[in-house]
Steps between C-alpha positions, in 0.01 A plus 500: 500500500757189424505386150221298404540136351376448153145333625418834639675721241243329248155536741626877511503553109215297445286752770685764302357371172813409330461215217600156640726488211662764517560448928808333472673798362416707734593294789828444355593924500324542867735202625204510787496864558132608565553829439692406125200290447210736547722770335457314206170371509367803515653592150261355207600108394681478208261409154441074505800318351738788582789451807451683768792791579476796766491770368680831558237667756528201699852421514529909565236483787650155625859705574354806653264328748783241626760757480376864576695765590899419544708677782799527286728358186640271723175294562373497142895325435409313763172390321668472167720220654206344597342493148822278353622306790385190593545521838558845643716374823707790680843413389374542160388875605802586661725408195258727254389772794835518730447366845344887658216459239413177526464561948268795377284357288504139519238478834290743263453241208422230749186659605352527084185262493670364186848383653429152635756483749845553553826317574880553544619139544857580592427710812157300580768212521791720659215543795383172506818334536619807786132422660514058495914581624337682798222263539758199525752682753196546691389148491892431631525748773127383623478333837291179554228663600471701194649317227196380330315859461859617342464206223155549474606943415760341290254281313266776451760630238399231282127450574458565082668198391240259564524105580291207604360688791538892590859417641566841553222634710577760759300316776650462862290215604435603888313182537714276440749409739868359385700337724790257549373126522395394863508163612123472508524609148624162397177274475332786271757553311568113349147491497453776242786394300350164505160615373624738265808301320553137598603302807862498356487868510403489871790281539719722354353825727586242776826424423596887501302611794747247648803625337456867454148628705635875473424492165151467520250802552129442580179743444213518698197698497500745790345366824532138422781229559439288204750554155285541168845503319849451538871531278891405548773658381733243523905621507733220374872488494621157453370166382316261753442167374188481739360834353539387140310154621196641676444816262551435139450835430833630627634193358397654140648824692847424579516290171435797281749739723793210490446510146474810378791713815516298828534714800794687589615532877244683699253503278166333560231451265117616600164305387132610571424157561127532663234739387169340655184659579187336657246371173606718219869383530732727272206682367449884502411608833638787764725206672654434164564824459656510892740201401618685219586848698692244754700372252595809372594651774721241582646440206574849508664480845692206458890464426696254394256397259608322145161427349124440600251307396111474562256286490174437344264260521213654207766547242252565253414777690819668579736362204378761309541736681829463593610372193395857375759631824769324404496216669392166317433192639820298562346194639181289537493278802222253604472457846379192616266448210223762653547832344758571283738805626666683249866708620499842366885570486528894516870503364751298295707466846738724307631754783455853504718777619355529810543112530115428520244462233169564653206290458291766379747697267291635262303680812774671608709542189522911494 
């Protein structure tokens, strides 16, 4: 049995005829032990007025139940530890046992219904980071065809850190359908943006199907022809009066970045401009979830990249969130009066080694 809380510690002693005054006492030796607790209520209460101690026979019967029998010296030291550490983590064995001991006997304490759990945070990170390394080179050596199940294995590393939505679910999504943007795509496409953020925002989707239409991908549920959501990845290497004019969004961009380190030669800059799904917009859903695999896995993939940023319209939702990541909110921008979009910067445009700071570093930091 788990521990029990101190609601249920209480009903037990009070069906075991313990005093109600005299409860609290007990609960606090058991620490939520049932056994501990019917040990001693089964031993007489102490006279009215008097505190409440176990006693001797019970503290004697408490060992040998939860102990029993020991193989050898080295598990009672073993237990001994336990009794004055803290934390009984297996570094802290090997330095008292020697590391041969600690192999032997360490798997044997992990099974005693009294040791909660175990942990040895220095190689449970050693793997992680050798496991999220191998998960990335995956991601990088994926083809087209396969690059979103390799972020979404990746992901599934971190499915334990929570967020607005389960980010990290290890779902492949068979029906839905990604694909670059068609021609026929176009109509659907301003529409939703239109519905979902403002008529300058559809203006702005416009402006860069125009200017860079290989940066959009489309979803579609399998069998039909009509998008329910769509996203843009926009890459960006210079300054163009006329994108500054009809977006003000990368205006806000390429204001921050000239700012803070303008870009060097052959360098580009990358912004998840679009994330738009039919209705919900930007809230949880399996196509959110699909735009965010995408953008990993090309962020991933990319070179030549000095900094990223993404967008969000909710940012109540996601500044959080990403706040909590690393990456705070470096700019508010209101687009055309409708919705207001907030830009998520994922880096300080300072340049790593590698020459790319990706927009979702804390993801794939090892």
């Amino acid at each position: 049995m788990r521990p029990l809380d101190a609601a249920h510690s209480h009903a037990l002693l009070a069906a075991r005829g313990v005093p109600a005054e005299q409860r609290a006492a007990y609960v606090s030796f058991a620490g939520g032990s049932p056994l501990a607790l019917s040990l001693a209520a089964s031993v007489p209460p102490a006279a009215p007025g008097t505190p409440w101690e176990p006693s001797g026979n019970v503290l004697t019967t408490l060992v040998e139940r939860l102990v029993g029998d020991l193989p050898s010296a080295v598990h009672r030291r073993v237990l001994e530890v336990v009794a004055q550490a803290y934390v009984t983590r297996e570094p802290l064995l090997r330095a008292v046992l020697g590391e041969e001991d600690t192999d032997a006997v360490f798997s044997w304490l992990r099974q005693l219904p009294y040791i909660e759990r175990w942990r040895d945070p220095q190689r449970y990170d050693d793997v992680r980071v050798r496991i999220s390394l191998a998960g990335l080179q995956g991601v990088r050596d994926a083809t087209e065809n396969d690059v979103l199940l390799r972020v979404a294995e990746w992901m599934f590393l971190f499915r334990d850190q929570g967020g607005p939505y389960d980010l990290y679910n290890y779902r492949s999504h068979p029906h839905i359908e990604d694909t670059p943007l068609r021609p026929e795509d176009v109509p659907d496409v301003l529409r939703m943006a239109e519905e979902a953020e403002s008529p300058a925002s559809a203006a702005a989707v416009a402006h860069w199907v125009r200017r860079q239409p290989d940066s959009f991908r489309v979803h579609r549920y399998a069998g039909s022809p009509t998008p329910v959501s769509f996203m843009a990845i926009l890459r960006l290497d210079a300054t163009r009066p006329e994108d500054c004019a009809q977006d003000p969004v990368i205006a806000a961009v390429w204001d921050l970045v000239e700012a803070a380190a303008p870009l060097r030669p052959g360098e580009h800059l990358g912004i998840r401009r679009f994330a738009v799904q039919r209705g919900g917009h930007q809230r949880p859903s399996p196509l959110m979830e699909l735009i965010s695999r995408r953008a990993i896995g090309e962020e991933t993939r990319v070179h030549g990249r000095a900094v990223t940023f993404t967008v969000f319209e909710d940012a109540d939702l996601w500044g959080r969130y990403f706040a909590e990541a690393g990456m705070p909110k470096l700019a508010a921008v209101d687009v055309g009066g409708g919705n207001s979009t907030s830009s998520a910067g994922t880096g300080d445009a300072r340049r790593s080694n590698s020459g790319c700071n990706t927009a979702l570093a804390p993801r794939s930091r090892p």
